[in-house]
Short mmCIF file of C-alpha atoms and ligand atoms in Angstrom, two decimals:
data_model
loop_
_atom_site.label_atom_id
_atom_site.label_comp_id
_atom_site.label_asym_id
_atom_site.label_seq_id
_atom_site.Cartn_x
_atom_site.Cartn_y
_atom_site.Cartn_z
CA MET D 1 123.32 5.05 -109.76
CA ASN D 2 126.93 4.09 -109.10
CA ASP D 3 128.62 0.87 -107.97
CA ALA D 4 128.50 1.88 -104.28
CA SER D 5 124.82 2.83 -104.21
CA PHE D 6 123.93 -0.38 -106.04
CA ALA D 7 126.01 -2.47 -103.62
CA ALA D 8 124.14 -0.81 -100.73
CA LEU D 9 120.83 -1.98 -102.25
CA LEU D 10 122.01 -5.60 -102.04
CA THR D 11 122.63 -5.41 -98.26
CA ALA D 12 119.95 -6.64 -95.85
CA GLU D 13 118.91 -3.04 -95.11
CA GLY D 14 118.78 -2.22 -98.83
CA ARG D 15 116.65 -5.27 -99.63
CA ALA D 16 114.26 -4.49 -96.77
CA LEU D 17 113.89 -0.94 -98.08
CA LEU D 18 113.25 -2.25 -101.60
CA ASP D 19 110.45 -4.43 -100.21
CA GLU D 20 109.01 -1.44 -98.43
CA VAL D 21 108.98 0.90 -101.45
CA ARG D 22 107.73 -1.72 -103.93
CA GLY D 23 105.00 -0.25 -106.16
CA THR D 24 105.21 3.22 -104.62
CA ASP D 25 102.90 5.60 -106.44
CA PRO D 26 105.13 8.32 -107.99
CA ALA D 27 102.78 10.95 -106.56
CA ARG D 28 103.57 9.68 -103.03
CA GLU D 29 107.35 9.38 -103.48
CA LEU D 30 108.23 12.57 -101.65
CA ALA D 31 106.15 11.66 -98.60
CA VAL D 32 107.55 8.12 -98.54
CA ALA D 33 111.13 9.41 -98.90
CA THR D 34 110.67 11.93 -96.07
CA ARG D 35 109.34 9.21 -93.75
CA LEU D 36 112.05 6.66 -94.60
CA ARG D 37 114.88 9.18 -94.28
CA ARG D 38 114.14 9.40 -90.57
CA THR D 39 115.41 5.84 -90.11
CA HIS D 40 117.63 5.15 -93.15
CA PRO D 41 120.49 6.94 -94.96
CA ALA D 42 119.09 9.47 -97.46
CA GLU D 43 121.22 8.09 -100.29
CA LEU D 44 119.96 4.56 -99.77
CA VAL D 45 116.34 5.75 -99.70
CA SER D 46 116.86 7.59 -102.99
CA ALA D 47 118.50 4.54 -104.57
CA ALA D 48 115.64 2.27 -103.43
CA LEU D 49 112.98 4.61 -104.77
CA ALA D 50 114.84 4.99 -108.08
CA GLN D 51 115.07 1.19 -108.32
CA ALA D 52 111.33 0.85 -107.59
CA ARG D 53 110.65 3.28 -110.44
CA LEU D 54 112.87 1.31 -112.81
CA ARG D 55 111.10 -1.93 -111.82
CA GLN D 56 107.77 -0.35 -112.65
CA ARG D 57 109.10 0.74 -116.03
CA ALA D 58 110.57 -2.73 -116.63
CA ALA D 59 107.17 -4.35 -116.11
CA ALA D 60 106.36 -3.32 -119.70
CA LYS D 61 109.05 -5.76 -120.89
CA PHE D 62 109.35 -8.39 -118.18
CA PRO D 63 106.64 -10.41 -116.41
CA ALA D 64 105.63 -8.43 -113.32
CA ALA D 65 106.74 -11.23 -111.00
CA ASP D 66 110.27 -11.02 -112.46
CA ALA D 67 110.44 -7.23 -112.78
CA GLU D 68 109.68 -6.72 -109.12
CA ARG D 69 112.55 -8.96 -108.07
CA MET D 70 115.09 -7.87 -110.69
CA PHE D 71 117.51 -4.93 -110.70
CA PHE D 72 117.93 -2.33 -113.40
CA THR D 73 119.94 0.65 -114.52
CA PRO D 74 118.19 3.30 -116.63
CA ASN D 75 120.15 2.25 -119.74
CA GLY D 76 119.82 -1.42 -118.86
CA VAL D 77 116.03 -1.36 -118.82
CA GLU D 78 115.95 0.69 -122.00
CA GLN D 79 118.26 -1.64 -123.94
CA SER D 80 117.09 -5.00 -122.60
CA THR D 81 115.19 -7.48 -124.74
CA ARG D 82 111.56 -8.01 -123.76
CA THR D 83 110.89 -11.47 -122.34
CA THR D 84 108.51 -12.60 -125.12
CA VAL D 85 111.22 -12.06 -127.74
CA ALA D 86 114.10 -13.37 -125.61
CA GLU D 87 112.16 -16.55 -124.80
CA TYR D 88 111.27 -17.07 -128.45
CA ARG D 89 114.94 -16.86 -129.50
CA ALA D 90 115.97 -19.11 -126.62
CA ARG D 91 113.44 -21.72 -127.76
CA ARG D 92 114.81 -21.55 -131.30
CA LEU D 93 118.36 -22.08 -130.05
CA ARG D 94 117.25 -24.94 -127.83
CA ALA D 95 115.47 -26.55 -130.79
CA LEU D 96 118.78 -26.43 -132.68
CA GLY D 97 120.29 -28.58 -129.93
CA VAL D 98 122.18 -25.68 -128.34
CA THR D 99 122.92 -26.21 -124.65
CA SER D 100 125.54 -23.50 -124.04
CA VAL D 101 125.65 -19.89 -125.26
CA ALA D 102 128.15 -17.07 -124.99
CA ASP D 103 125.90 -14.00 -124.56
CA LEU D 104 128.20 -11.25 -125.76
CA CYS D 105 126.93 -7.86 -124.57
CA CYS D 106 124.59 -9.20 -121.91
CA GLY D 107 123.43 -5.87 -120.47
CA ILE D 108 121.38 -6.41 -117.31
CA GLY D 109 120.65 -9.94 -118.55
CA GLY D 110 117.35 -9.84 -120.43
CA ASP D 111 118.53 -12.48 -122.88
CA ALA D 112 120.79 -14.44 -120.53
CA LEU D 113 117.89 -15.03 -118.13
CA ALA D 114 115.61 -16.33 -120.90
CA LEU D 115 118.36 -18.58 -122.23
CA ALA D 116 118.96 -20.03 -118.78
CA ARG D 117 115.25 -20.58 -118.25
CA ALA D 118 115.27 -22.59 -121.48
CA GLY D 119 117.86 -24.84 -119.81
CA ILE D 120 120.88 -23.32 -121.58
CA ARG D 121 124.19 -22.68 -119.78
CA VAL D 122 125.24 -19.07 -120.36
CA LEU D 123 128.47 -17.10 -120.26
CA ALA D 124 127.17 -13.52 -120.02
CA VAL D 125 129.70 -10.80 -120.86
CA ASP D 126 129.49 -7.03 -120.49
CA ARG D 127 132.32 -4.55 -120.18
CA ASP D 128 130.44 -2.05 -118.07
CA PRO D 129 131.20 -2.88 -114.40
CA LEU D 130 127.86 -1.76 -112.94
CA THR D 131 125.88 -3.46 -115.73
CA ALA D 132 127.76 -6.74 -115.14
CA THR D 133 127.08 -6.50 -111.40
CA VAL D 134 123.38 -5.93 -112.08
CA ALA D 135 123.28 -8.92 -114.46
CA ARG D 136 124.84 -11.07 -111.72
CA ALA D 137 122.28 -9.83 -109.19
CA ASN D 138 119.48 -10.69 -111.64
CA ALA D 139 120.74 -14.22 -112.22
CA GLU D 140 120.72 -14.69 -108.44
CA ALA D 141 117.35 -12.96 -107.93
CA LEU D 142 115.66 -15.36 -110.36
CA GLY D 143 117.50 -18.42 -109.04
CA LEU D 144 119.41 -18.87 -112.30
CA ASP D 145 122.95 -18.25 -111.04
CA GLY D 146 123.71 -21.95 -111.36
CA LEU D 147 123.38 -21.62 -115.13
CA ILE D 148 124.71 -18.09 -115.72
CA GLU D 149 128.33 -17.03 -115.32
CA VAL D 150 128.61 -13.24 -115.62
CA ARG D 151 131.98 -11.88 -116.70
CA GLU D 152 133.00 -8.22 -116.79
CA ALA D 153 135.09 -8.00 -119.95
CA ASP D 154 135.34 -6.61 -123.45
CA VAL D 155 133.64 -9.17 -125.69
CA THR D 156 136.38 -8.80 -128.29
CA GLU D 157 138.78 -10.35 -125.80
CA VAL D 158 136.68 -13.32 -124.71
CA ASP D 159 137.37 -16.87 -125.88
CA THR D 160 134.04 -18.39 -126.88
CA SER D 161 135.32 -21.72 -128.19
CA GLY D 162 133.60 -24.50 -126.34
CA TYR D 163 130.17 -22.83 -126.56
CA ASP D 164 127.51 -24.22 -128.90
CA ALA D 165 126.42 -20.73 -129.93
CA VAL D 166 127.21 -17.07 -129.63
CA PHE D 167 124.52 -14.46 -129.20
CA VAL D 168 125.42 -10.81 -129.76
CA ASP D 169 123.21 -7.86 -128.89
CA PRO D 170 125.44 -4.85 -129.58
CA ALA D 171 124.80 -1.44 -128.04
CA ARG D 172 122.94 0.65 -130.60
CA ARG D 173 122.84 3.93 -128.75
CA GLY D 174 125.50 6.57 -129.03
CA GLY D 175 125.82 9.84 -127.14
CA ARG D 176 123.17 11.38 -129.39
CA GLY D 177 120.55 8.63 -129.41
CA ARG D 178 120.01 5.62 -131.64
CA VAL D 179 122.74 4.51 -134.00
CA PHE D 180 121.58 3.43 -137.48
CA ASP D 181 124.86 2.45 -139.13
CA PRO D 182 125.61 -1.21 -138.18
CA GLU D 183 129.32 -0.38 -138.20
CA ALA D 184 128.68 2.20 -135.48
CA TYR D 185 127.22 -0.46 -133.15
CA SER D 186 129.38 -1.40 -130.18
CA PRO D 187 130.91 -3.79 -131.07
CA PRO D 188 130.52 -3.15 -134.83
CA LEU D 189 128.44 -5.58 -136.90
CA SER D 190 131.55 -6.70 -138.83
CA TRP D 191 133.07 -7.93 -135.55
CA ALA D 192 129.84 -9.73 -134.63
CA LEU D 193 129.74 -11.40 -138.06
CA THR D 194 133.27 -12.74 -137.60
CA ALA D 195 132.35 -14.06 -134.14
CA ALA D 196 129.21 -15.68 -135.62
CA ARG D 197 131.14 -17.38 -138.42
CA GLY D 198 133.52 -18.92 -135.89
CA ALA D 199 130.76 -20.60 -133.85
CA PRO D 200 128.62 -23.66 -134.61
CA HIS D 201 125.48 -21.52 -134.25
CA ALA D 202 124.93 -17.80 -133.82
CA ALA D 203 122.21 -15.23 -133.46
CA LEU D 204 122.93 -11.53 -133.87
CA LYS D 205 120.31 -9.05 -132.77
CA VAL D 206 120.23 -6.01 -135.05
CA ALA D 207 117.98 -3.01 -135.61
CA PRO D 208 114.86 -3.80 -137.69
CA GLY D 209 115.91 -1.06 -140.12
CA ILE D 210 119.04 -2.96 -141.15
CA PRO D 211 119.37 -2.77 -144.96
CA HIS D 212 118.76 -6.16 -146.61
CA GLU D 213 122.06 -5.72 -148.48
CA ALA D 214 123.88 -5.84 -145.13
CA VAL D 215 122.63 -9.41 -144.49
CA PRO D 216 125.37 -11.88 -145.46
CA ASP D 217 124.45 -14.73 -147.84
CA GLU D 218 125.11 -17.43 -145.26
CA ALA D 219 122.71 -15.91 -142.72
CA GLU D 220 119.00 -16.32 -142.21
CA ALA D 221 117.31 -13.00 -141.50
CA GLU D 222 114.26 -12.89 -139.25
CA TRP D 223 112.18 -9.83 -138.42
CA ILE D 224 110.23 -10.14 -135.17
CA SER D 225 107.22 -8.17 -133.97
CA ASP D 226 105.40 -8.43 -130.67
CA GLY D 227 101.80 -7.32 -130.39
CA GLY D 228 102.11 -5.70 -133.83
CA ASP D 229 105.21 -3.62 -133.00
CA VAL D 230 108.43 -4.51 -134.80
CA LYS D 231 111.06 -5.18 -132.17
CA GLU D 232 114.18 -6.42 -133.88
CA ALA D 233 115.81 -8.36 -136.66
CA VAL D 234 117.98 -11.39 -135.98
CA LEU D 235 120.72 -12.76 -138.20
CA TRP D 236 120.90 -16.51 -137.64
CA PHE D 237 123.93 -18.63 -138.53
CA GLY D 238 123.79 -22.41 -138.70
CA THR D 239 120.09 -22.46 -139.70
CA GLU D 240 118.87 -21.88 -143.29
CA PRO D 241 121.22 -19.61 -145.26
CA GLY D 242 119.38 -17.08 -147.40
CA LEU D 243 116.01 -17.58 -145.73
CA VAL D 244 114.08 -14.42 -144.90
CA ARG D 245 111.19 -14.72 -142.49
CA SER D 246 108.94 -12.67 -140.29
CA THR D 247 107.69 -13.92 -136.96
CA LEU D 248 104.75 -12.46 -135.10
CA LEU D 249 104.72 -12.81 -131.34
CA PRO D 250 103.10 -13.62 -129.03
CA ASP D 251 101.44 -16.27 -131.23
CA GLY D 252 104.64 -17.20 -133.04
CA HIS D 253 103.23 -17.33 -136.58
CA THR D 254 106.18 -17.36 -138.91
CA LEU D 255 106.04 -16.42 -142.59
CA ARG D 256 108.83 -17.79 -144.75
CA GLY D 257 109.95 -15.81 -147.76
CA ARG D 258 109.79 -17.56 -151.12
CA GLY D 259 111.47 -14.85 -153.17
CA LEU D 260 108.20 -13.87 -154.87
CA PRO D 261 108.26 -10.89 -157.25
CA ASP D 262 106.41 -7.71 -156.22
CA PRO D 263 102.62 -8.24 -156.34
CA PRO D 264 100.75 -6.54 -159.21
CA VAL D 265 98.89 -3.25 -158.67
CA ARG D 266 95.17 -3.90 -159.07
CA PRO D 267 91.82 -2.13 -158.75
CA LEU D 268 90.67 -1.55 -155.19
CA GLY D 269 88.73 -4.52 -153.84
CA ARG D 270 86.34 -4.68 -150.93
CA TYR D 271 89.07 -5.49 -148.41
CA LEU D 272 92.33 -3.83 -147.46
CA TYR D 273 94.98 -5.87 -145.70
CA GLU D 274 97.51 -4.01 -143.60
CA PRO D 275 100.55 -6.29 -143.28
CA ASP D 276 102.28 -6.54 -139.90
CA GLY D 277 105.38 -4.34 -139.65
CA ALA D 278 107.65 -7.40 -139.44
CA VAL D 279 106.26 -8.61 -142.79
CA VAL D 280 106.88 -5.21 -144.36
CA ARG D 281 110.43 -4.96 -142.98
CA ALA D 282 111.19 -8.49 -144.19
CA HIS D 283 109.89 -7.55 -147.68
CA LEU D 284 107.31 -10.34 -147.58
CA VAL D 285 104.24 -8.36 -148.65
CA ALA D 286 104.08 -10.48 -151.85
CA GLU D 287 103.73 -13.64 -149.75
CA VAL D 288 100.78 -12.10 -147.88
CA ALA D 289 99.18 -10.81 -151.11
CA GLU D 290 99.35 -14.31 -152.56
CA GLU D 291 97.80 -15.78 -149.41
CA VAL D 292 94.77 -13.49 -149.64
CA GLY D 293 94.54 -13.48 -153.45
CA GLY D 294 95.27 -9.76 -153.60
CA GLY D 295 97.49 -7.12 -155.15
CA LEU D 296 98.89 -3.74 -154.22
CA ILE D 297 96.90 -0.52 -154.16
CA ASP D 298 100.01 1.28 -155.43
CA ALA D 299 103.41 -0.02 -156.56
CA THR D 300 105.20 1.86 -153.76
CA ILE D 301 102.81 1.18 -150.87
CA ALA D 302 102.63 -1.89 -148.64
CA TYR D 303 98.82 -2.08 -148.50
CA VAL D 304 97.22 -5.13 -150.09
CA THR D 305 93.76 -5.00 -151.65
CA ALA D 306 91.59 -8.06 -152.29
CA ASP D 307 87.99 -9.06 -152.93
CA ALA D 308 87.64 -11.80 -150.35
CA PRO D 309 87.96 -11.86 -146.56
CA LEU D 310 90.53 -14.65 -146.41
CA PRO D 311 92.14 -15.44 -143.06
CA THR D 312 95.79 -14.53 -142.47
CA PRO D 313 97.66 -13.89 -139.24
CA TYR D 314 100.12 -11.67 -141.11
CA ALA D 315 97.85 -8.72 -141.83
CA THR D 316 94.93 -6.86 -140.29
CA ARG D 317 91.86 -6.83 -142.51
CA TYR D 318 89.57 -3.84 -143.11
CA GLU D 319 86.42 -3.53 -145.13
CA ILE D 320 86.65 -0.43 -147.35
CA THR D 321 83.50 1.57 -147.91
CA ASP D 322 84.81 4.71 -149.69
CA GLN D 323 87.70 5.73 -151.87
CA LEU D 324 88.19 9.47 -152.37
CA PRO D 325 90.91 11.91 -153.37
CA PHE D 326 92.49 13.34 -150.22
CA SER D 327 90.53 16.36 -148.97
CA VAL D 328 90.22 17.61 -145.40
CA LYS D 329 86.93 19.37 -146.20
CA ARG D 330 85.40 16.29 -147.80
CA LEU D 331 86.52 14.05 -144.94
CA LYS D 332 85.06 16.39 -142.32
CA ALA D 333 81.74 16.51 -144.17
CA LEU D 334 81.63 12.72 -144.45
CA LEU D 335 82.36 12.20 -140.76
CA ARG D 336 79.61 14.63 -139.81
CA GLU D 337 77.14 13.03 -142.19
CA ARG D 338 77.88 9.58 -140.76
CA GLU D 339 77.78 10.71 -137.14
CA VAL D 340 81.32 9.57 -136.41
CA GLY D 341 82.69 9.88 -132.89
CA VAL D 342 85.81 7.70 -133.11
CA LEU D 343 88.32 8.15 -135.92
CA THR D 344 91.40 5.96 -136.39
CA VAL D 345 93.93 7.44 -138.77
CA LYS D 346 96.37 5.13 -140.55
CA LYS D 347 98.87 6.18 -143.14
CA ARG D 348 101.45 4.90 -145.56
CA GLY D 349 103.05 7.20 -148.11
CA SER D 350 101.38 10.33 -146.75
CA ALA D 351 103.03 13.28 -145.04
CA VAL D 352 99.83 14.26 -143.21
CA GLU D 353 100.18 14.43 -139.42
CA PRO D 354 97.40 12.15 -138.02
CA GLU D 355 96.79 14.14 -134.82
CA GLU D 356 96.59 17.42 -136.68
CA LEU D 357 94.15 15.93 -139.18
CA ARG D 358 92.00 14.50 -136.40
CA ARG D 359 91.76 17.94 -134.76
CA LYS D 360 90.66 19.46 -138.05
CA VAL D 361 88.12 16.88 -139.18
CA LEU D 362 86.72 15.77 -135.84
CA PRO D 363 86.94 18.74 -133.48
CA LYS D 364 84.18 17.11 -131.44
CA PRO D 365 82.34 13.79 -131.75
CA TYR D 366 79.50 13.99 -134.27
CA GLY D 367 77.93 10.80 -132.99
CA ARG D 368 78.96 7.31 -131.92
CA ALA D 369 80.07 5.64 -135.14
CA ALA D 370 83.69 4.53 -135.59
CA VAL D 371 85.64 4.90 -138.81
CA THR D 372 89.18 4.11 -139.92
CA VAL D 373 90.72 6.33 -142.58
CA PHE D 374 93.78 5.27 -144.55
CA LEU D 375 95.82 8.15 -145.95
CA THR D 376 97.84 6.79 -148.79
CA ARG D 377 98.57 6.97 -152.50
CA ARG D 378 97.02 5.41 -155.56
CA GLN D 379 98.79 5.76 -158.91
CA GLY D 380 100.97 8.28 -157.15
CA ALA D 381 98.07 10.57 -156.11
CA PRO D 382 97.04 11.11 -152.46
CA VAL D 383 93.82 9.28 -151.59
CA MET D 384 91.81 8.47 -148.49
CA LEU D 385 90.16 5.13 -147.99
CA LEU D 386 87.45 4.86 -145.39
CA GLY D 387 86.46 1.64 -143.73
CA HIS D 388 86.44 -0.40 -140.56
CA PRO D 389 88.19 -3.47 -139.15
CA ALA D 390 86.73 -6.69 -140.58
CA PRO D 391 87.92 -9.41 -138.23
C1 SAM M 1 121.79 -3.69 -126.09
S1 SAM M 1 122.65 -3.93 -124.61
C2 SAM M 1 122.37 -5.63 -124.27
C3 SAM M 1 121.00 -5.94 -123.71
C4 SAM M 1 120.77 -7.36 -123.31
N1 SAM M 1 120.73 -8.28 -124.43
C5 SAM M 1 119.50 -7.51 -122.49
O1 SAM M 1 118.54 -8.07 -122.99
O2 SAM M 1 119.49 -7.06 -121.34
C6 SAM M 1 124.29 -3.83 -125.12
C7 SAM M 1 125.37 -3.96 -124.04
O3 SAM M 1 126.62 -4.12 -124.70
C8 SAM M 1 127.64 -3.66 -123.85
N2 SAM M 1 128.84 -3.50 -124.70
C9 SAM M 1 129.02 -2.68 -125.74
N3 SAM M 1 130.23 -2.88 -126.29
C10 SAM M 1 130.82 -3.88 -125.60
C11 SAM M 1 132.06 -4.56 -125.67
N4 SAM M 1 132.95 -4.26 -126.60
N5 SAM M 1 132.32 -5.55 -124.78
C12 SAM M 1 131.42 -5.85 -123.82
N6 SAM M 1 130.23 -5.26 -123.69
C13 SAM M 1 129.94 -4.28 -124.56
C14 SAM M 1 127.06 -2.40 -123.26
O4 SAM M 1 127.68 -2.12 -122.02
C15 SAM M 1 125.56 -2.79 -123.11
O5 SAM M 1 125.28 -3.20 -121.80
#
């Protein structure tokens, strides 16, 4: 998509076409395109169908009612923040008394829209001309253009004084995929940190794999998951310096770090607790172990073992029925003996490929029972723990 083809989509004819191709089944695209090309320019038809496809893809991140009205670029949909996370951050900023935010690196507006919906006035900046145009179209499409000013500019040249907070979501993709070094972000993390220090409040979105050593002392670091998948880490300024927390969406349970030492390794109990990925990334497994009265199954593995089924939102609980040294042959025999038909493979600290193992040990269902197998280590040796979810 280029600037001209996107501009054509915003004309009356373009919008009518977008309405017509909404929700087109990919299998029917060719037939639909052939029909529409009889009465509309071929390029516009292609652009509308491509936009319809992007909207369908975006529905995984945005509420369907928004996604079908919004506009996207392929990179824009890929890089945008999902609404659950953007709304959560916007609520946190609002609770800090923030009423205006400079959204530096706004992309197609995933965050800017959520901030505006929280009643915050937003200056949304992106240096890519098409991306900025799309962000502007989105603000208008959702009726939020009164609160969002979109500016096409390099964020390093924008004056953000006068805003209660800055929010930075740097580009983390280079020509060859994801960028892991925070200094290779665009703009680099060091620039974002300077911008954050100059504002009353700030939130910097970073990759969840950011090394803890890269978190400055004056920042709070929060790891966020949604539906069990870790989505991002946020460095907050103007909140609680030094605090580490993990927050689990959509419920919003938030676990605050207390600087506990690593939990002790202990004998395997009846229950295994699998901490949420945000807890693991935030290094808060000790806090969860304390909550459930447990310890680690191995000093290097983030699985907690305990005797009691205590409630915690921060981990999924399993009842363990067997503990065996890792053996494909033994596992296959056990699954057959127990008439297993559904096998869930989980692993931490094991190089085994789950799909490959499943093919070997359960080439066909042996019955209707369901089993979860954990491939992991105990005292450094590979083990398999069999069990089932114990809600
Ligand atoms: C991860 S995306 C932002 C996504 C956005 N928060 C959302 O939810 O839709 C990063 C954006 O930063 C922009 N960008 C990168 N470096 C920039 C710079 N120096 N100035 C302005 N924009 C920049 C890119 O064009 C890209 O659109």
